Amino acid sequence: MDKAAAAQGQSVDWEVLESAAVAAMKNAYAPYSKFAVGAAALTTDGRIVSGCNVENASYGLTLCAECALVGNLHMTGGGLLRAFYCVDADGTVLMPCGRCRQLLYEFRAPDMELMTTQGIRTMDQVLPDAFGPQHLEETR
C-alpha cells in the first residue's frame, strides 16, 4: 500500500491538527478586525499543511486562513486534503465560510472530514450538492 492510500485509511489525529491550527493562528495578520484565524489540514500523503488569515485595509482583499492553507498545499507538493481543522484566537473551532468551503471542496480527498462546531463532519455534509470541476465540460 502506498503512503497516500495508507494516510486515507488511517484515523485522523485531531489533536495534532488542532495544535497545528493554533500555531498557524498565532501568525495571523489581523490588525483591523483583531480576529485571528488559523487552519490546518492533513493531506492524503500524510503531510500537515496550515494557513492563517491575512487582512488588508480593503477588507474585500483579505485572505482567509483556508486560502493560505491551499497555497501552502501547492507550495509543498500539492495533493488532496484528508482532514481539516480551523480555530480562532481562543482556540474555538470555526466553520469555514461558504467561499472557503468551496475552496476546500476543490482540493478534498473523497473521504475528507472537517472538525465543525457540531463535531466531525464530511465535506458532503458541510457543502451538500457542491459544484466542482467534475461539472465543467471541455468546450474546445
XYZ file of C-alpha atoms in Angstrom:
140
model
C 0.000 0.000 0.000
C 1.401 3.394 -0.943
C 1.738 6.260 1.538
C -1.321 8.126 0.179
C -3.554 5.065 0.456
C -2.244 4.411 3.958
C -2.970 8.015 5.033
C -6.511 7.781 3.642
C -7.155 4.609 5.603
C -5.698 5.878 8.882
C -7.660 7.572 11.592
C -7.093 11.292 11.961
C -5.199 12.630 14.972
C -7.469 15.612 15.607
C -5.320 16.864 18.499
C -2.312 17.217 16.193
C -4.431 19.134 13.676
C -5.809 21.363 16.421
C -2.271 22.178 17.612
C -1.178 22.972 14.064
C -4.205 25.256 13.575
C -3.472 27.091 16.835
C 0.177 27.522 15.826
C -0.898 28.891 12.433
C -3.372 31.273 14.101
C -0.514 32.832 16.069
C 0.922 34.038 12.737
C -2.288 35.724 11.593
C -2.188 39.311 10.397
C -5.451 40.789 11.695
C -4.791 44.429 12.655
C -8.257 45.614 11.602
C -10.727 43.021 12.879
C -8.453 41.622 15.612
C -9.982 38.247 14.621
C -7.035 35.885 14.149
C -7.756 32.573 12.420
C -5.588 29.510 11.873
C -6.304 26.415 9.831
C -4.557 23.082 9.426
C -5.203 20.055 7.278
C -3.891 16.547 6.849
C -3.108 15.573 3.269
C -3.663 12.144 1.808
C 0.105 11.620 1.744
C 0.413 12.307 5.480
C 1.654 15.923 5.480
C 0.136 18.666 7.597
C -0.380 21.991 5.835
C -1.567 25.150 7.535
C -2.512 28.750 6.950
C -3.608 31.916 8.728
C -5.772 34.860 7.762
C -4.061 37.899 6.291
C -6.142 41.065 6.397
C -5.991 44.096 4.165
C -7.248 47.628 4.762
C -9.585 46.935 1.849
C -11.462 44.159 3.632
C -12.521 42.502 0.383
C -8.883 41.660 -0.326
C -8.422 39.825 2.974
C -7.216 36.249 2.644
C -8.933 33.668 4.810
C -6.785 31.069 6.552
C -8.124 28.428 4.166
C -6.745 30.406 1.192
C -3.297 30.450 2.749
C -3.627 26.732 3.568
C -4.392 25.837 -0.056
C -1.429 27.965 -1.164
C 0.724 26.072 1.337
C -0.644 22.781 -0.021
C 0.573 23.641 -3.505
C 3.854 25.158 -2.326
C 4.721 21.906 -0.536
C 3.911 19.387 -3.249
C 0.168 19.534 -3.904
C -2.120 16.667 -3.170
C -5.541 16.324 -1.594
C -6.899 17.222 1.829
C -7.999 14.365 4.086
C -8.946 16.256 7.298
C -9.361 19.922 8.261
C -9.414 21.984 11.487
C -9.884 25.753 11.930
C -9.694 27.894 15.102
C -9.965 31.477 16.317
C -7.607 33.211 18.772
C -9.295 31.455 21.714
C -8.833 28.049 20.106
C -12.549 27.772 19.414
C -13.477 25.688 16.374
C -14.636 27.757 13.407
C -16.607 26.698 10.358
C -15.209 27.818 7.026
C -17.289 30.475 5.260
C -19.096 29.475 2.089
C -16.285 30.692 -0.158
C -13.760 28.654 1.768
C -15.953 25.546 1.830
C -15.983 25.750 -1.958
C -12.194 26.206 -1.998
C -11.674 23.212 0.298
C -14.119 21.140 -1.771
C -11.974 21.542 -4.859
C -8.885 20.198 -3.039
C -10.566 17.476 -0.957
C -9.942 13.777 -0.937
C -13.141 11.778 -1.432
C -13.321 10.974 2.290
C -12.369 14.427 3.627
C -13.576 15.217 7.132
C -13.778 18.555 8.942
C -13.884 19.390 12.618
C -17.002 21.539 12.958
C -18.837 23.298 15.760
C -21.054 20.197 15.809
C -18.241 17.624 15.742
C -16.635 15.787 12.842
C -18.496 16.047 9.532
C -17.732 15.083 5.946
C -17.261 17.662 3.224
C -20.512 16.456 1.634
C -22.322 17.257 4.889
C -20.961 20.814 5.129
C -21.309 21.569 1.402
C -24.089 19.362 0.024
C -24.724 19.268 -3.712
C -21.491 21.152 -4.351
C -20.429 22.356 -7.779
C -16.931 21.321 -8.726
C -14.503 20.619 -11.539
C -16.410 17.443 -12.397
C -19.305 19.629 -13.557
C -17.289 21.578 -16.098
C -17.160 20.412 -19.681
C -14.315 20.914 -22.092
C -15.502 23.420 -24.671
C -12.626 23.301 -27.129
